mmCIF file of C-alpha atoms and ligand atoms in Angstrom:
data_model
loop_
_atom_site.group_PDB
_atom_site.id
_atom_site.type_symbol
_atom_site.label_atom_id
_atom_site.label_comp_id
_atom_site.label_asym_id
_atom_site.label_seq_id
_atom_site.Cartn_x
_atom_site.Cartn_y
_atom_site.Cartn_z
ATOM 1 C CA MET A 1 0.165 0.190 -0.031
ATOM 2 C CA VAL A 2 1.007 3.532 -0.702
ATOM 3 C CA ASP A 3 -0.602 6.890 -0.001
ATOM 4 C CA LEU A 4 0.125 9.274 -2.935
ATOM 5 C CA HIS A 5 -2.317 12.484 -1.478
ATOM 6 C CA THR A 6 -1.431 13.833 1.828
ATOM 7 C CA HIS A 7 -1.196 17.288 3.241
ATOM 8 C CA SER A 8 1.473 18.724 5.799
ATOM 9 C CA THR A 9 1.518 21.998 7.950
ATOM 10 C CA ALA A 10 2.882 23.664 4.880
ATOM 11 C CA SER A 11 -0.686 24.010 3.624
ATOM 12 C CA ASP A 12 -3.752 22.697 5.785
ATOM 13 C CA GLY A 13 -2.488 19.334 7.327
ATOM 14 C CA THR A 14 -1.359 19.105 11.088
ATOM 15 C CA PHE A 15 1.639 16.958 10.707
ATOM 16 C CA ARG A 16 4.954 18.512 9.762
ATOM 17 C CA PRO A 17 6.312 17.069 6.395
ATOM 18 C CA SER A 18 9.002 14.969 8.299
ATOM 19 C CA GLU A 19 6.373 13.752 10.649
ATOM 20 C CA LEU A 20 4.308 12.226 7.579
ATOM 21 C CA VAL A 21 7.119 10.477 6.386
ATOM 22 C CA TYR A 22 7.814 8.884 9.881
ATOM 23 C CA LEU A 23 4.139 8.090 9.973
ATOM 24 C CA ALA A 24 4.029 6.481 6.560
ATOM 25 C CA LYS A 25 6.894 4.303 7.737
ATOM 26 C CA LYS A 26 5.350 3.305 10.944
ATOM 27 C CA GLU A 27 2.108 2.363 9.128
ATOM 28 C CA GLY A 28 4.088 0.387 6.825
ATOM 29 C CA LEU A 29 3.388 2.207 3.770
ATOM 30 C CA LYS A 30 5.800 1.444 0.585
ATOM 31 C CA ALA A 31 5.786 4.782 -0.873
ATOM 32 C CA LEU A 32 4.605 8.248 -0.220
ATOM 33 C CA ALA A 33 3.854 11.699 -1.730
ATOM 34 C CA LEU A 34 3.060 15.263 -0.300
ATOM 35 C CA THR A 35 0.512 17.073 -2.258
ATOM 36 C CA ASP A 36 0.013 20.263 -0.423
ATOM 37 C CA HIS A 37 -2.247 23.050 -1.733
ATOM 38 C CA ASP A 38 -0.826 25.645 -3.800
ATOM 39 C CA THR A 39 2.576 25.398 -2.078
ATOM 40 C CA THR A 40 5.930 23.586 -2.399
ATOM 41 C CA ALA A 41 7.416 24.812 0.726
ATOM 42 C CA GLY A 42 7.146 21.326 2.515
ATOM 43 C CA LEU A 43 8.802 19.368 -0.187
ATOM 44 C CA LYS A 44 12.579 19.755 0.514
ATOM 45 C CA GLU A 45 12.090 18.524 4.229
ATOM 46 C CA ALA A 46 9.980 15.603 3.376
ATOM 47 C CA TYR A 47 12.048 14.630 0.472
ATOM 48 C CA GLU A 48 15.306 14.672 2.456
ATOM 49 C CA VAL A 49 13.730 12.883 5.412
ATOM 50 C CA SER A 50 12.304 10.354 3.029
ATOM 51 C CA LEU A 51 15.966 9.611 1.717
ATOM 52 C CA GLU A 52 17.144 9.204 5.448
ATOM 53 C CA GLU A 53 14.575 6.850 6.012
ATOM 54 C CA GLY A 54 14.666 5.089 2.717
ATOM 55 C CA LEU A 55 10.909 5.542 2.179
ATOM 56 C CA PRO A 56 10.168 5.702 -1.716
ATOM 57 C CA PHE A 57 8.863 9.402 -2.139
ATOM 58 C CA LEU A 58 7.311 11.732 -4.745
ATOM 59 C CA CYS A 59 7.248 15.419 -4.663
ATOM 60 C CA GLY A 60 3.663 16.830 -5.177
ATOM 61 C CA ILE A 61 1.275 19.587 -5.374
ATOM 62 C CA GLU A 62 -2.390 20.166 -5.306
ATOM 63 C CA ILE A 63 -3.814 23.156 -7.472
ATOM 64 C CA SER A 64 -7.435 24.359 -7.577
ATOM 65 C CA VAL A 65 -8.517 24.860 -11.315
ATOM 66 C CA LYS A 66 -11.227 26.680 -12.625
ATOM 67 C CA PHE A 67 -14.284 24.669 -13.348
ATOM 68 C CA ASP A 68 -17.546 25.469 -14.815
ATOM 69 C CA GLY A 69 -19.671 22.381 -13.666
ATOM 70 C CA PRO A 70 -21.335 21.489 -10.557
ATOM 71 C CA GLY A 71 -18.509 20.478 -8.335
ATOM 72 C CA HIS A 72 -14.638 21.454 -8.048
ATOM 73 C CA PHE A 73 -11.711 20.498 -10.096
ATOM 74 C CA HIS A 74 -8.148 19.720 -8.291
ATOM 75 C CA LEU A 75 -5.292 19.004 -10.173
ATOM 76 C CA LEU A 76 -2.680 17.046 -8.774
ATOM 77 C CA GLY A 77 1.374 17.166 -10.132
ATOM 78 C CA TYR A 78 3.924 14.806 -9.377
ATOM 79 C CA PHE A 79 7.800 15.493 -9.542
ATOM 80 C CA MET A 80 10.988 13.862 -8.845
ATOM 81 C CA SER A 81 12.639 16.520 -7.196
ATOM 82 C CA PRO A 82 11.732 19.277 -4.722
ATOM 83 C CA GLU A 83 13.576 21.870 -6.871
ATOM 84 C CA LEU A 84 10.372 23.274 -8.742
ATOM 85 C CA THR A 85 11.448 26.985 -9.672
ATOM 86 C CA PRO A 86 9.334 27.435 -12.727
ATOM 87 C CA LEU A 87 6.390 26.363 -10.819
ATOM 88 C CA GLU A 88 6.992 28.547 -7.926
ATOM 89 C CA GLU A 89 6.298 31.342 -9.949
ATOM 90 C CA THR A 90 3.259 30.466 -10.710
ATOM 91 C CA LEU A 91 2.194 29.586 -7.243
ATOM 92 C CA ARG A 92 3.439 33.052 -5.892
ATOM 93 C CA ALA A 93 0.796 34.687 -7.706
ATOM 94 C CA LEU A 94 -1.904 32.175 -6.384
ATOM 95 C CA GLN A 95 -0.432 32.748 -2.790
ATOM 96 C CA ASP A 96 -0.625 36.401 -3.072
ATOM 97 C CA ALA A 97 -4.502 36.243 -4.163
ATOM 98 C CA ARG A 98 -5.062 34.023 -1.266
ATOM 99 C CA LYS A 99 -3.532 36.636 1.070
ATOM 100 C CA ARG A 100 -6.194 39.210 -0.188
ATOM 101 C CA ARG A 101 -8.864 36.780 0.088
ATOM 102 C CA ASN A 102 -7.921 35.893 3.442
ATOM 103 C CA GLU A 103 -8.222 39.561 4.438
ATOM 104 C CA LEU A 104 -11.399 40.018 2.728
ATOM 105 C CA MET A 105 -12.774 36.920 4.557
ATOM 106 C CA ILE A 106 -11.781 38.540 8.065
ATOM 107 C CA GLU A 107 -13.519 41.659 6.926
ATOM 108 C CA LYS A 108 -16.633 39.618 6.101
ATOM 109 C CA LEU A 109 -16.647 37.711 9.404
ATOM 110 C CA ARG A 110 -16.176 40.909 11.285
ATOM 111 C CA ALA A 111 -19.211 42.553 9.656
ATOM 112 C CA LEU A 112 -21.138 39.222 10.840
ATOM 113 C CA GLY A 113 -19.994 39.920 14.445
ATOM 114 C CA VAL A 114 -17.097 37.148 14.597
ATOM 115 C CA GLU A 115 -13.658 39.039 15.456
ATOM 116 C CA ILE A 116 -10.502 37.240 14.365
ATOM 117 C CA THR A 117 -7.223 38.628 12.892
ATOM 118 C CA LEU A 118 -4.684 37.594 10.430
ATOM 119 C CA SER A 119 -2.101 37.158 13.493
ATOM 120 C CA GLU A 120 -4.498 34.639 15.209
ATOM 121 C CA LEU A 121 -4.717 32.722 11.727
ATOM 122 C CA GLU A 122 -0.935 32.783 11.247
ATOM 123 C CA GLU A 123 -0.267 31.266 14.873
ATOM 124 C CA ILE A 124 -2.472 28.271 13.823
ATOM 125 C CA ALA A 125 -1.406 28.023 10.225
ATOM 126 C CA GLN A 126 2.463 27.601 10.242
ATOM 127 C CA GLY A 127 2.376 27.676 6.214
ATOM 128 C CA GLU A 128 -0.506 28.705 3.917
ATOM 129 C CA ILE A 129 -3.759 30.121 5.423
ATOM 130 C CA GLY A 130 -6.761 28.337 4.250
ATOM 131 C CA ARG A 131 -10.349 27.844 5.214
ATOM 132 C CA PRO A 132 -9.662 25.048 7.555
ATOM 133 C CA HIS A 133 -7.602 27.363 9.676
ATOM 134 C CA PHE A 134 -10.397 29.658 9.857
ATOM 135 C CA ALA A 135 -12.650 26.938 10.959
ATOM 136 C CA ARG A 136 -10.277 25.864 13.608
ATOM 137 C CA LEU A 137 -9.930 29.576 15.047
ATOM 138 C CA LEU A 138 -13.612 29.990 15.004
ATOM 139 C CA VAL A 139 -14.116 26.774 17.391
ATOM 140 C CA GLU A 140 -11.178 27.970 19.256
ATOM 141 C CA LYS A 141 -12.652 31.134 20.252
ATOM 142 C CA GLY A 142 -16.121 29.917 20.746
ATOM 143 C CA TYR A 143 -17.940 31.150 17.715
ATOM 144 C CA VAL A 144 -18.969 27.535 16.750
ATOM 145 C CA LYS A 145 -18.967 24.007 18.399
ATOM 146 C CA THR A 146 -16.856 22.255 15.154
ATOM 147 C CA PRO A 147 -14.881 23.096 12.026
ATOM 148 C CA ASP A 148 -18.019 21.491 10.121
ATOM 149 C CA GLU A 149 -20.354 24.124 11.749
ATOM 150 C CA ALA A 150 -17.872 26.668 10.900
ATOM 151 C CA PHE A 151 -17.957 25.751 7.152
ATOM 152 C CA GLU A 152 -21.602 25.188 7.245
ATOM 153 C CA LYS A 153 -22.300 28.716 8.950
ATOM 154 C CA TYR A 154 -19.682 30.980 7.400
ATOM 155 C CA LEU A 155 -17.249 29.450 5.048
ATOM 156 C CA ARG A 156 -18.674 26.848 2.532
ATOM 157 C CA LYS A 157 -19.272 28.045 -0.865
ATOM 158 C CA GLY A 158 -22.296 30.019 -0.680
ATOM 159 C CA ALA A 159 -22.014 30.960 3.017
ATOM 160 C CA PRO A 160 -21.879 34.556 4.232
ATOM 161 C CA ALA A 161 -18.252 34.727 4.801
ATOM 162 C CA TYR A 162 -17.172 32.885 1.984
ATOM 163 C CA VAL A 163 -14.953 34.713 -0.824
ATOM 164 C CA PRO A 164 -14.063 32.659 -4.039
ATOM 165 C CA LYS A 165 -10.533 31.750 -4.517
ATOM 166 C CA ALA A 166 -8.434 32.987 -7.520
ATOM 167 C CA LEU A 167 -7.986 30.124 -9.944
ATOM 168 C CA LEU A 168 -5.666 29.173 -12.668
ATOM 169 C CA THR A 169 -7.554 27.468 -15.856
ATOM 170 C CA PRO A 170 -7.021 23.753 -16.453
ATOM 171 C CA GLU A 171 -4.386 24.620 -19.430
ATOM 172 C CA GLU A 172 -2.386 27.096 -17.083
ATOM 173 C CA ALA A 173 -2.129 24.511 -14.402
ATOM 174 C CA ILE A 174 -1.334 21.790 -16.666
ATOM 175 C CA SER A 175 1.573 23.758 -18.547
ATOM 176 C CA SER A 176 3.075 24.918 -15.367
ATOM 177 C CA ILE A 177 3.230 21.135 -13.939
ATOM 178 C CA TYR A 178 4.936 20.055 -17.289
ATOM 179 C CA LYS A 179 7.165 23.115 -17.458
ATOM 180 C CA ALA A 180 8.550 22.223 -13.966
ATOM 181 C CA GLY A 181 9.068 18.429 -15.161
ATOM 182 C CA GLY A 182 5.894 16.873 -13.643
ATOM 183 C CA ILE A 183 3.083 14.866 -14.708
ATOM 184 C CA PRO A 184 -0.749 16.320 -14.009
ATOM 185 C CA VAL A 185 -3.184 13.996 -12.697
ATOM 186 C CA LEU A 186 -6.656 14.728 -11.831
ATOM 187 C CA ALA A 187 -7.523 14.523 -8.038
ATOM 188 C CA HIS A 188 -10.516 12.907 -6.718
ATOM 189 C CA PRO A 189 -12.963 12.708 -9.736
ATOM 190 C CA VAL A 190 -15.918 12.369 -7.206
ATOM 191 C CA THR A 191 -15.611 16.243 -6.361
ATOM 192 C CA LEU A 192 -16.442 17.165 -10.030
ATOM 193 C CA LYS A 193 -19.901 16.058 -9.460
ATOM 194 C CA LEU A 194 -20.664 15.003 -12.799
ATOM 195 C CA ASN A 195 -22.502 11.664 -13.819
ATOM 196 C CA ARG A 196 -20.491 9.041 -15.496
ATOM 197 C CA LYS A 197 -21.560 10.244 -19.079
ATOM 198 C CA GLU A 198 -20.529 13.598 -18.481
ATOM 199 C CA LEU A 199 -17.305 12.455 -16.630
ATOM 200 C CA SER A 200 -16.533 9.957 -19.595
ATOM 201 C CA HIS A 201 -16.575 12.902 -21.970
ATOM 202 C CA TYR A 202 -15.001 15.047 -19.770
ATOM 203 C CA LEU A 203 -11.919 12.854 -19.130
ATOM 204 C CA GLU A 204 -11.525 12.585 -22.606
ATOM 205 C CA GLU A 205 -11.348 16.331 -22.828
ATOM 206 C CA LEU A 206 -8.774 16.575 -20.035
ATOM 207 C CA LYS A 207 -6.487 13.779 -21.836
ATOM 208 C CA GLU A 208 -6.564 16.206 -24.820
ATOM 209 C CA LEU A 209 -5.438 19.073 -22.349
ATOM 210 C CA GLY A 210 -2.576 16.711 -21.560
ATOM 211 C CA ILE A 211 -3.559 14.955 -18.054
ATOM 212 C CA ARG A 212 -1.650 11.840 -17.708
ATOM 213 C CA GLY A 213 -3.187 10.028 -14.857
ATOM 214 C CA ILE A 214 -6.341 9.943 -12.654
ATOM 215 C CA GLU A 215 -6.789 9.527 -8.989
ATOM 216 C CA VAL A 216 -8.856 6.088 -9.154
ATOM 217 C CA TYR A 217 -8.411 5.031 -5.574
ATOM 218 C CA TYR A 218 -9.296 7.839 -2.924
ATOM 219 C CA SER A 219 -11.205 7.952 0.500
ATOM 220 C CA GLU A 220 -14.430 9.131 -0.764
ATOM 221 C CA HIS A 221 -14.765 6.885 -3.856
ATOM 222 C CA THR A 222 -17.253 3.835 -3.515
ATOM 223 C CA GLY A 223 -16.071 0.332 -4.734
ATOM 224 C CA GLU A 224 -18.145 0.920 -7.850
ATOM 225 C CA PHE A 225 -17.044 4.081 -8.648
ATOM 226 C CA THR A 226 -13.399 3.088 -8.560
ATOM 227 C CA SER A 227 -14.094 0.091 -10.876
ATOM 228 C CA PHE A 228 -15.681 2.647 -13.077
ATOM 229 C CA LEU A 229 -12.700 4.765 -12.906
ATOM 230 C CA LEU A 230 -10.204 1.756 -13.539
ATOM 231 C CA SER A 231 -12.160 0.988 -16.759
ATOM 232 C CA GLU A 232 -11.984 4.632 -17.935
ATOM 233 C CA VAL A 233 -8.114 4.651 -17.355
ATOM 234 C CA LYS A 234 -7.877 1.737 -19.034
ATOM 235 C CA ARG A 235 -9.848 3.140 -22.072
ATOM 236 C CA LEU A 236 -7.872 6.206 -22.128
ATOM 237 C CA GLY A 237 -4.355 4.746 -21.510
ATOM 238 C CA LEU A 238 -3.996 6.776 -18.460
ATOM 239 C CA ILE A 239 -2.046 6.073 -15.164
ATOM 240 C CA PRO A 240 -4.393 5.134 -12.243
ATOM 241 C CA THR A 241 -2.890 6.688 -8.986
ATOM 242 C CA GLY A 242 -4.538 6.871 -5.584
ATOM 243 C CA GLY A 243 -4.341 8.624 -2.117
ATOM 244 C CA SER A 244 -6.133 9.504 1.074
ATOM 245 C CA ASP A 245 -6.069 13.164 1.289
ATOM 246 C CA PHE A 246 -4.744 13.003 4.626
ATOM 247 C CA HIS A 247 -4.842 16.318 6.491
ATOM 248 C CA GLY A 248 -4.070 14.959 10.033
ATOM 249 C CA ALA A 249 -6.406 16.555 12.767
ATOM 250 C CA ASN A 250 -7.995 18.802 10.161
ATOM 251 C CA LYS A 251 -9.829 15.544 8.824
ATOM 252 C CA PRO A 252 -9.621 13.297 11.767
ATOM 253 C CA ASP A 253 -11.621 10.321 10.111
ATOM 254 C CA ILE A 254 -9.196 10.053 7.234
ATOM 255 C CA LYS A 255 -5.993 7.872 8.057
ATOM 256 C CA LEU A 256 -2.757 7.891 6.393
ATOM 257 C CA GLY A 257 -2.929 5.315 3.610
ATOM 258 C CA ARG A 258 -6.391 3.868 4.728
ATOM 259 C CA GLY A 259 -8.654 6.607 4.429
ATOM 260 C CA PHE A 260 -11.921 5.962 6.079
ATOM 261 C CA GLY A 261 -10.540 2.328 7.042
ATOM 262 C CA ASN A 262 -10.763 0.402 3.443
ATOM 263 C CA LEU A 263 -8.712 2.512 1.208
ATOM 264 C CA ARG A 264 -5.896 0.259 -0.424
ATOM 265 C CA VAL A 265 -3.574 2.339 -3.139
ATOM 266 C CA PRO A 266 -1.637 -0.494 -4.949
ATOM 267 C CA GLU A 267 2.228 0.101 -5.017
ATOM 268 C CA GLU A 268 2.041 -0.222 -8.794
ATOM 269 C CA CYS A 269 0.537 3.359 -8.970
ATOM 270 C CA PHE A 270 3.546 4.799 -7.322
ATOM 271 C CA GLN A 271 5.871 2.667 -9.731
ATOM 272 C CA SER A 272 3.912 3.740 -12.860
ATOM 273 C CA LEU A 273 4.258 7.430 -11.967
ATOM 274 C CA LYS A 274 7.724 6.932 -11.296
ATOM 275 C CA ARG A 275 8.672 5.233 -14.540
ATOM 276 C CA GLU A 276 6.806 7.887 -16.308
ATOM 277 C CA LEU A 277 8.928 10.919 -14.685
ATOM 278 C CA GLU A 278 12.013 9.007 -15.226
ATOM 279 C CA MET A 279 11.171 8.965 -19.055
ATOM 280 C CA PHE A 280 11.138 12.778 -18.984
HETATM 281 P P1 AMP B 301 -9.263 26.728 0.873
HETATM 282 O O1 AMP B 301 -8.130 26.246 -0.187
HETATM 283 O O2 AMP B 301 -8.999 27.782 1.729
HETATM 284 O O3 AMP B 301 -10.598 27.260 0.149
HETATM 285 O O4 AMP B 301 -9.705 25.622 1.784
HETATM 286 C C1 AMP B 301 -9.999 24.236 0.851
HETATM 287 C C2 AMP B 301 -9.868 23.159 2.334
HETATM 288 O O5 AMP B 301 -11.151 23.487 3.029
HETATM 289 C C3 AMP B 301 -10.167 21.640 1.430
HETATM 290 O O6 AMP B 301 -8.773 21.313 1.271
HETATM 291 C C4 AMP B 301 -10.699 21.022 2.746
HETATM 292 O O7 AMP B 301 -9.829 20.592 3.628
HETATM 293 C C5 AMP B 301 -11.512 22.088 3.655
HETATM 294 N N1 AMP B 301 -12.953 22.059 3.245
HETATM 295 C C6 AMP B 301 -13.457 22.623 2.144
HETATM 296 N N2 AMP B 301 -14.837 22.665 2.170
HETATM 297 C C7 AMP B 301 -15.127 22.045 3.454
HETATM 298 C C8 AMP B 301 -16.550 21.722 4.090
HETATM 299 N N3 AMP B 301 -17.515 21.941 3.572
HETATM 300 N N4 AMP B 301 -16.306 21.134 5.277
HETATM 301 C C9 AMP B 301 -15.094 20.795 5.533
HETATM 302 N N5 AMP B 301 -13.997 21.067 5.485
HETATM 303 C C10 AMP B 301 -13.897 21.844 3.885
HETATM 304 FE FE1 FE B 302 -7.131 20.744 2.092
HETATM 305 FE FE1 FE B 303 -8.483 17.884 -3.165
HETATM 306 ZN ZN1 ZN B 304 -5.996 17.235 -1.078
#
């Protein structure tokens, strides 16, 4: 078993990059990838510790992408090395936009009678600040009882303190991954919220745009959906990948490598990605 979709304190996870590597070893995983949202800041640390620990490792990223459909589109990128200068230039623009968005959300919350400050968020976040940090702070300050309630009442898309994020188009995100020597993979297709016919069609479009893999194995995919995606990767000649989307205490029900309990990501997923990267 391997886990190719995880988050660290560099984005909205609660484990440091090095701690993720130690945990992966302890859990007996055969390989790990770190895929923080919009930042490469955790990769060097995880990469170096994975070398020391002898754990096969891939550097990764998860980028939110513009999508006109009902759900949301996240793109994963996988790389051999943590030196990703061309990608970092693109990400810096996203990070600047995130800072402005965070300030706007703080203002909207204030107008709703919720008093929080940027420095309080910075204490919680350690890395890039996102809505899960807002949710935790709202719990800590007693405005809501749980992070879920914070999303429901204030932070989810459509809720009163929500501010949309600046997004790349799929073309921009895919090309920024290629420019940095990486492989673009569609994350958790379930969140696109398309029916099977629409999804089949969209996967064909994404293949045309240069996508090379699909996250077939995922915590929130049913067995039936997983089988459907497996037939789609075969049909389209894409690489099947998989991961839990581990966030530590920010998604407490999801376990590294196991998801909600019965996730199994075959080692072959890691090897296929690695072979493809080595051919670059
Ligand atoms: P952001 O990038 O700041 O928009 O935050 C996105 C992150 O918030 C996702 O990766 C999830 O971890 C979390 N998230 C988004 N929507 C919800 C929700 N309805 N309930 C709980 N967590 C959520
Ligand atoms: Fe997240
Ligand atoms: Fe995601
Ligand atoms: Zn994720």
